[in-house]
Amino acid sequence: MTADQRAAADPLTADLHELLHGLGARMKAHLERCAGALGLTVPQAAALRHLQSPVPMRDLAEHLYCDASNVTGIVDRLEEAGLAERRPDPDDRRVKTVVLTGEGRRRLDELHRVFVERHPVLHGLDDEDRRILRDLLAKVLAAG
Amino acid sequence: MTADQRAAADPLTADLHELLHGLGARMKAHLERCAGALGLTVPQAAALRHLQSPVPMRDLAEHLYCDASNVTGIVDRLEEAGLAERRPDPDDRRVKTVVLTGEGRRRLDELHRVFVERHPVLHGLDDEDRRILRDLLAKVLAAG
DNA sequence: TATTGTTATACTCTATAACTATA
DNA sequence: TATAGTTATAGAGTATAACAATA
C-alpha cells in the first residue's frame, strides 16, 4: 500500500494532514517574518521569549531544546546586539544568568506585539470558533 | 501597556497564543524526529515530499521557499544518499529535473507512514473532534 | 566525581553575488 | 536580454567531544 493509497483510504486523516502542513508553513513564515522585522533570527527570538525573567544558560538550553554549547553563540549575539547580558550567579560561581537589557525588554515587547497583532490564526476566526479551537488544542496537547 | 497586560486584557487570545506555541513546538519536534529517524534533515525531508513526481530544480526552490542556490546543496546530498537523481530536460537544456530513485521512493513512503502514524495531532482526538478541527483549520487557511 | 559553561570542530542551511550555459 | 543552475562566500544554527572552573 503506497502513501497515496493510505491517504485515499482515510480522507479525514489526509485532509487534516494537509491542513496541518499548511498551518505549520504559515506559522513558520509568520515567526520568521516577525523575528526578521526586528533584526532577530528565529532562535534569537525564541531565546528572548524565555528571558521575561533572568535565566541561567543551562535552563535556556532546555527551553530551546538544544545543546548547551549552542546557547553560548546565541547569547553572544544577543549580547553583541545590546539586548541581553550575562551576570554571575552569587550562589554558584559556575552559573551565568542571562538578563534582558532595557533595549532587550523593549524589543521583546515589540516582538510580542507584532507577533500577536498579525498572527494568521489568532485573527482568522470569530470568537465562537476561537473558543472551539482553544478547547480542541488544549485537548490535543493534553493527550500528547 | 506591557505584553503581559495586553495578554491579561484578552485571556482568549492569550490562551490561543500559548496553545498555538505549544502546537508549533510539538509539530516541529515531530518533524525533526521523523526526518532524523530516516537519516534526513528537515529540508531534505521537505524536498523529498515534493518529489512524488519529477520536478525541476527551480520549482523545488519555490516549494521550499528558499533561494535556488540552496537547492543545489540539498539535492547534492539526496543524490549522494542515493535517494534522487538529476535528469536533463530534453525540451530545455538549461533545466535539470530531479527524480526519486527506487530507494528514494521507499524512503519517502516510509517517511510518510511514520509521520502520519505517530502524528501528535492526527491521533489525539476522536473522529468528531477531528472533523471540527478540519473545518476550523480550513476556515483559518482560507481566511489568510 | 559531577556540573556549568566554553571552545574546537564539522556539517547543514541560509541569502547574496558572480558566473556558465542556454533560451 | 532573460532564465536555469552552479559556485563562492559569509553567517547562523546544530551536535559531539574535550576542556577549565567550580561544586
Short mmCIF file of C-alpha atoms (C1' of nucleotides) in Angstrom, two decimals:
data_model
loop_
_atom_site.label_atom_id
_atom_site.label_comp_id
_atom_site.label_asym_id
_atom_site.label_seq_id
_atom_site.Cartn_x
_atom_site.Cartn_y
_atom_site.Cartn_z
CA MET A 1 0.00 0.00 0.00
CA THR A 2 1.53 3.34 -1.03
CA ALA A 3 1.22 6.60 0.84
CA ASP A 4 -1.38 7.83 -1.64
CA GLN A 5 -3.45 4.72 -1.23
CA ARG A 6 -3.40 5.03 2.53
CA ALA A 7 -4.40 8.67 2.31
CA ALA A 8 -7.25 7.77 -0.04
CA ALA A 9 -8.38 5.12 2.42
CA ASP A 10 -8.93 7.75 5.15
CA PRO A 11 -9.86 11.12 3.65
CA LEU A 12 -10.31 12.81 7.02
CA THR A 13 -6.76 11.97 8.09
CA ALA A 14 -5.45 13.00 4.68
CA ASP A 15 -7.28 16.35 4.86
CA LEU A 16 -6.10 17.02 8.39
CA HIS A 17 -2.56 16.08 7.44
CA GLU A 18 -2.61 18.54 4.56
CA LEU A 19 -4.22 21.31 6.62
CA LEU A 20 -1.76 20.86 9.48
CA HIS A 21 1.07 21.08 6.98
CA GLY A 22 -0.36 24.34 5.69
CA LEU A 23 -0.81 25.63 9.22
CA GLY A 24 2.79 24.76 10.08
CA ALA A 25 4.06 26.56 7.00
CA ARG A 26 2.02 29.65 7.86
CA MET A 27 3.17 29.72 11.44
CA LYS A 28 6.81 29.21 10.46
CA ALA A 29 6.62 32.01 7.89
CA HIS A 30 4.90 34.30 10.41
CA LEU A 31 7.59 33.64 13.02
CA GLU A 32 10.42 34.25 10.54
CA ARG A 33 8.81 37.44 9.30
CA CYS A 34 8.27 38.84 12.81
CA ALA A 35 11.77 37.92 14.01
CA GLY A 36 13.36 39.27 10.83
CA ALA A 37 11.41 42.53 11.05
CA LEU A 38 13.06 43.10 14.44
CA GLY A 39 16.54 42.12 13.30
CA LEU A 40 16.46 38.74 15.00
CA THR A 41 16.87 35.15 13.88
CA VAL A 42 14.21 32.67 14.98
CA PRO A 43 16.39 31.06 17.70
CA GLN A 44 17.31 34.53 18.99
CA ALA A 45 13.61 35.46 19.16
CA ALA A 46 12.84 32.18 20.92
CA ALA A 47 15.59 32.89 23.45
CA LEU A 48 14.24 36.38 24.05
CA ARG A 49 10.83 34.89 24.73
CA HIS A 50 12.30 32.90 27.65
CA LEU A 51 14.01 35.92 29.16
CA GLN A 52 10.93 37.57 30.66
CA SER A 53 12.85 36.89 33.86
CA PRO A 54 16.60 36.12 34.28
CA VAL A 55 17.54 32.56 33.33
CA PRO A 56 20.76 30.52 33.68
CA MET A 57 22.39 29.44 30.40
CA ARG A 58 21.65 25.79 31.19
CA ASP A 59 17.91 26.43 31.62
CA LEU A 60 17.84 28.43 28.40
CA ALA A 61 19.24 25.40 26.56
CA GLU A 62 16.42 23.28 27.94
CA HIS A 63 13.78 25.81 26.91
CA LEU A 64 15.25 25.89 23.40
CA TYR A 65 15.58 22.11 23.16
CA CYS A 66 19.18 22.36 22.03
CA ASP A 67 22.65 21.54 23.31
CA ALA A 68 24.12 23.95 25.86
CA SER A 69 27.04 24.70 23.53
CA ASN A 70 24.65 26.40 21.09
CA VAL A 71 23.37 28.79 23.70
CA THR A 72 26.83 30.31 24.06
CA GLY A 73 26.65 31.60 20.48
CA ILE A 74 23.01 32.68 20.60
CA VAL A 75 23.53 34.68 23.80
CA ASP A 76 26.82 36.07 22.40
CA ARG A 77 24.83 37.59 19.54
CA LEU A 78 22.07 38.91 21.81
CA GLU A 79 24.80 40.49 23.92
CA GLU A 80 26.55 41.99 20.87
CA ALA A 81 23.18 43.44 19.85
CA GLY A 82 22.84 45.00 23.30
CA LEU A 83 19.69 43.04 24.12
CA ALA A 84 20.92 40.82 26.95
CA GLU A 85 23.78 40.46 29.43
CA ARG A 86 25.43 37.61 31.32
CA ARG A 87 25.50 38.02 35.09
CA PRO A 88 27.46 35.87 37.54
CA ASP A 89 25.31 33.88 39.97
CA PRO A 90 26.38 34.77 43.52
CA ASP A 91 25.26 31.40 44.90
CA ASP A 92 27.04 29.17 42.35
CA ARG A 93 30.04 30.60 40.59
CA ARG A 94 29.76 28.07 37.75
CA VAL A 95 26.42 29.56 36.69
CA LYS A 96 25.86 32.55 34.41
CA THR A 97 22.43 34.11 34.38
CA VAL A 98 21.12 35.88 31.28
CA VAL A 99 19.25 39.13 31.85
CA LEU A 100 17.47 41.40 29.37
CA THR A 101 18.73 44.97 28.98
CA GLY A 102 16.24 47.82 28.71
CA GLU A 103 16.56 47.66 24.94
CA GLY A 104 16.10 43.88 25.09
CA ARG A 105 12.89 44.35 27.05
CA ARG A 106 11.58 46.85 24.52
CA ARG A 107 12.49 44.55 21.64
CA LEU A 108 10.74 41.62 23.32
CA ASP A 109 7.58 43.67 23.91
CA GLU A 110 7.62 44.82 20.29
CA LEU A 111 8.15 41.25 19.09
CA HIS A 112 5.19 40.07 21.12
CA ARG A 113 3.01 42.90 19.92
CA VAL A 114 3.76 42.31 16.24
CA PHE A 115 3.53 38.56 16.62
CA VAL A 116 0.06 38.62 18.18
CA GLU A 117 -1.25 41.52 16.12
CA ARG A 118 -0.57 39.83 12.78
CA HIS A 119 -0.96 36.21 13.77
CA PRO A 120 -2.71 34.37 10.93
CA VAL A 121 -4.65 32.09 13.26
CA LEU A 122 -5.49 34.41 16.14
CA HIS A 123 -7.38 36.74 13.82
CA GLY A 124 -8.77 34.39 11.19
CA LEU A 125 -11.78 33.28 13.24
CA ASP A 126 -14.66 34.79 15.16
CA ASP A 127 -14.77 34.44 18.94
CA GLU A 128 -17.00 31.38 18.99
CA ASP A 129 -14.67 29.50 16.63
CA ARG A 130 -11.68 30.75 18.62
CA ARG A 131 -13.12 29.20 21.77
CA ILE A 132 -13.78 25.91 20.00
CA LEU A 133 -10.24 25.88 18.60
CA ARG A 134 -8.81 26.68 22.04
CA ASP A 135 -10.63 23.74 23.59
CA LEU A 136 -9.57 21.38 20.79
CA LEU A 137 -5.92 22.40 21.03
CA ALA A 138 -5.98 22.05 24.80
CA LYS A 139 -7.32 18.52 24.34
CA VAL A 140 -4.65 17.66 21.76
CA LEU A 141 -1.80 18.96 23.87
CA ALA A 142 -3.12 17.27 26.99
CA ALA A 143 -3.40 13.96 25.11
CA GLY A 144 0.18 14.05 23.78
CA MET B 1 0.86 48.65 28.28
CA THR B 2 3.21 45.68 28.51
CA ALA B 3 2.79 42.39 26.69
CA ASP B 4 1.59 40.74 29.88
CA GLN B 5 -1.02 43.43 30.46
CA ARG B 6 -2.33 43.05 26.93
CA ALA B 7 -2.49 39.29 27.33
CA ALA B 8 -4.35 39.68 30.59
CA ALA B 9 -6.80 42.01 28.88
CA ASP B 10 -7.81 39.28 26.42
CA PRO B 11 -7.49 35.84 28.02
CA LEU B 12 -8.85 34.00 24.97
CA THR B 13 -6.17 35.42 22.70
CA ALA B 14 -3.53 34.76 25.33
CA ASP B 15 -4.65 31.14 25.74
CA LEU B 16 -4.76 30.58 21.99
CA HIS B 17 -1.34 32.16 21.61
CA GLU B 18 0.12 29.83 24.21
CA LEU B 19 -1.63 26.76 22.79
CA LEU B 20 -0.51 27.56 19.25
CA HIS B 21 3.03 27.93 20.51
CA GLY B 22 2.79 24.52 22.11
CA LEU B 23 1.32 23.05 18.94
CA GLY B 24 4.12 24.52 16.85
CA ALA B 25 6.76 23.10 19.17
CA ARG B 26 5.14 19.66 19.02
CA MET B 27 4.89 19.67 15.25
CA LYS B 28 8.47 20.86 14.85
CA ALA B 29 9.76 18.17 17.21
CA HIS B 30 7.68 15.53 15.44
CA LEU B 31 9.03 16.54 12.05
CA GLU B 32 12.65 16.56 13.25
CA ARG B 33 12.21 13.17 14.94
CA CYS B 34 10.68 11.57 11.84
CA ALA B 35 13.26 13.02 9.44
CA GLY B 36 16.12 12.13 11.77
CA ALA B 37 14.88 8.57 12.21
CA LEU B 38 15.22 8.15 8.44
CA GLY B 39 18.64 9.77 8.23
CA LEU B 40 17.30 13.02 6.76
CA THR B 41 17.46 16.68 7.72
CA VAL B 42 14.17 18.59 7.76
CA PRO B 43 14.85 20.41 4.45
CA GLN B 44 15.83 17.12 2.83
CA ALA B 45 12.59 15.55 4.03
CA ALA B 46 10.64 18.55 2.76
CA ALA B 47 12.31 18.23 -0.63
CA LEU B 48 11.50 14.52 -0.77
CA ARG B 49 7.89 15.38 -0.08
CA HIS B 50 7.77 17.44 -3.29
CA LEU B 51 9.31 14.70 -5.39
CA GLN B 52 6.26 12.47 -5.67
CA SER B 53 6.70 13.32 -9.33
CA PRO B 54 9.81 14.71 -11.12
CA VAL B 55 10.39 18.41 -10.51
CA PRO B 56 12.83 20.98 -11.99
CA MET B 57 15.34 22.47 -9.53
CA ARG B 58 13.73 25.89 -9.88
CA ASP B 59 10.28 24.59 -8.91
CA LEU B 60 11.76 22.78 -5.95
CA ALA B 61 13.17 26.08 -4.69
CA GLU B 62 9.71 27.61 -4.88
CA HIS B 63 8.14 24.73 -2.99
CA LEU B 64 10.79 25.05 -0.28
CA TYR B 65 10.51 28.84 -0.10
CA CYS B 66 14.26 29.28 -0.39
CA ASP B 67 16.82 30.61 -2.84
CA ALA B 68 17.64 28.38 -5.80
CA SER B 69 21.29 28.25 -4.74
CA ASN B 70 20.32 26.26 -1.64
CA VAL B 71 18.59 23.58 -3.65
CA THR B 72 21.88 22.68 -5.30
CA GLY B 73 23.28 21.53 -1.95
CA ILE B 74 20.12 19.84 -0.74
CA VAL B 75 19.76 17.83 -3.95
CA ASP B 76 23.52 17.08 -3.91
CA ARG B 77 23.04 15.38 -0.55
CA LEU B 78 19.93 13.49 -1.66
CA GLU B 79 21.91 12.30 -4.66
CA GLU B 80 24.90 11.29 -2.52
CA ALA B 81 22.50 9.32 -0.33
CA GLY B 82 21.19 7.56 -3.44
CA LEU B 83 17.65 8.91 -2.97
CA ALA B 84 17.34 11.18 -6.04
CA GLU B 85 18.93 11.89 -9.39
CA ARG B 86 19.22 14.89 -11.70
CA ARG B 87 17.96 14.32 -15.23
CA PRO B 88 18.47 16.67 -18.19
CA ASP B 89 15.27 18.13 -19.61
CA PRO B 90 15.10 17.26 -23.32
CA ASP B 91 12.98 20.34 -24.13
CA ASP B 92 15.17 22.95 -22.38
CA ARG B 93 18.81 22.14 -21.88
CA ARG B 94 19.15 24.69 -19.08
CA VAL B 95 16.73 22.71 -16.91
CA LYS B 96 17.58 19.80 -14.62
CA THR B 97 14.75 17.68 -13.35
CA VAL B 98 15.02 15.88 -10.01
CA VAL B 99 13.68 12.32 -9.90
CA LEU B 100 13.40 9.89 -6.99
CA THR B 101 15.33 6.63 -7.18
CA GLY B 102 13.68 3.39 -6.07
CA GLU B 103 15.34 3.79 -2.68
CA GLY B 104 14.16 7.42 -2.59
CA ARG B 105 10.60 6.30 -3.21
CA ARG B 106 10.81 3.74 -0.43
CA ARG B 107 12.30 6.32 1.95
CA LEU B 108 9.54 8.79 1.11
CA ASP B 109 6.82 6.20 1.68
CA GLU B 110 8.41 5.24 4.99
CA LEU B 111 8.67 8.91 5.99
CA HIS B 112 5.00 9.47 5.23
CA ARG B 113 3.99 6.32 7.09
CA VAL B 114 5.93 7.19 10.24
CA PHE B 115 4.90 10.83 10.07
CA VAL B 116 1.16 10.09 9.91
CA GLU B 117 1.26 7.10 12.22
CA ARG B 118 2.82 9.00 15.12
CA HIS B 119 1.44 12.47 14.44
CA PRO B 120 0.58 14.09 17.79
CA VAL B 121 -2.49 15.87 16.40
CA LEU B 122 -3.89 13.34 13.98
CA HIS B 123 -4.33 10.79 16.76
CA GLY B 124 -5.04 12.94 19.80
CA LEU B 125 -8.75 13.39 19.03
CA ASP B 126 -11.80 11.31 18.26
CA ASP B 127 -13.38 11.50 14.80
CA GLU B 128 -15.97 14.10 15.68
CA ASP B 129 -13.34 16.46 17.09
CA ARG B 130 -11.11 15.73 14.09
CA ARG B 131 -13.88 16.85 11.75
CA ILE B 132 -14.43 20.02 13.74
CA LEU B 133 -10.70 20.76 13.73
CA ARG B 134 -10.52 20.10 9.98
CA ASP B 135 -13.28 22.62 9.33
CA LEU B 136 -11.71 25.23 11.60
CA LEU B 137 -8.29 24.87 10.00
CA ALA B 138 -9.82 25.08 6.54
CA LYS B 139 -11.51 28.31 7.60
CA VAL B 140 -8.28 29.75 9.03
CA LEU B 141 -6.22 28.89 5.96
CA ALA B 142 -8.88 30.22 3.61
CA ALA B 143 -9.05 33.49 5.60
CA GLY B 144 -5.28 34.10 5.48
"C1'" DT C 1 33.13 12.88 40.75
"C1'" DA C 2 29.56 15.66 38.70
"C1'" DT C 3 28.02 20.03 36.71
"C1'" DT C 4 28.29 24.70 34.19
"C1'" DG C 5 29.75 26.98 30.54
"C1'" DT C 6 33.04 27.45 26.75
"C1'" DT C 7 35.88 26.17 22.84
"C1'" DA C 8 37.09 23.43 18.75
"C1'" DT C 9 35.29 21.05 15.04
"C1'" DA C 10 32.42 19.68 11.36
"C1'" DC C 11 28.09 19.77 8.89
"C1'" DT C 12 23.81 21.83 7.08
"C1'" DC C 13 21.02 25.59 5.85
"C1'" DT C 14 20.54 30.33 4.51
"C1'" DA C 15 20.96 34.51 1.27
"C1'" DT C 16 23.75 37.38 -1.97
"C1'" DA C 17 26.53 38.00 -5.84
"C1'" DA C 18 29.00 36.43 -9.76
"C1'" DC C 19 29.41 33.05 -13.22
"C1'" DT C 20 28.08 29.43 -17.28
"C1'" DA C 21 25.29 27.67 -20.45
"C1'" DT C 22 21.20 28.06 -22.78
"C1'" DA C 23 16.94 30.36 -24.43
"C1'" DT D 1 18.46 40.12 -22.68
"C1'" DA D 2 16.49 36.84 -19.64
"C1'" DT D 3 16.46 32.33 -17.29
"C1'" DA D 4 18.30 27.75 -15.05
"C1'" DG D 5 21.60 26.10 -12.35
"C1'" DT D 6 26.11 26.37 -10.07
"C1'" DT D 7 29.86 28.25 -7.36
"C1'" DA D 8 31.97 31.26 -3.94
"C1'" DT D 9 31.31 33.42 0.20
"C1'" DA D 10 29.79 34.57 4.73
"C1'" DG D 11 26.87 33.96 8.71
"C1'" DA D 12 23.94 31.30 11.80
"C1'" DG D 13 22.38 27.11 13.99
"C1'" DT D 14 23.22 22.25 15.18
"C1'" DA D 15 25.58 18.23 17.74
"C1'" DT D 16 29.80 15.97 19.62
"C1'" DA D 17 33.89 15.93 22.19
"C1'" DA D 18 37.22 17.94 25.11
"C1'" DC D 19 38.30 21.42 28.47
"C1'" DA D 20 38.56 24.74 32.76
"C1'" DA D 21 36.38 26.26 36.78
"C1'" DT D 22 33.54 25.14 40.40
"C1'" DA D 23 30.55 22.27 43.31
#
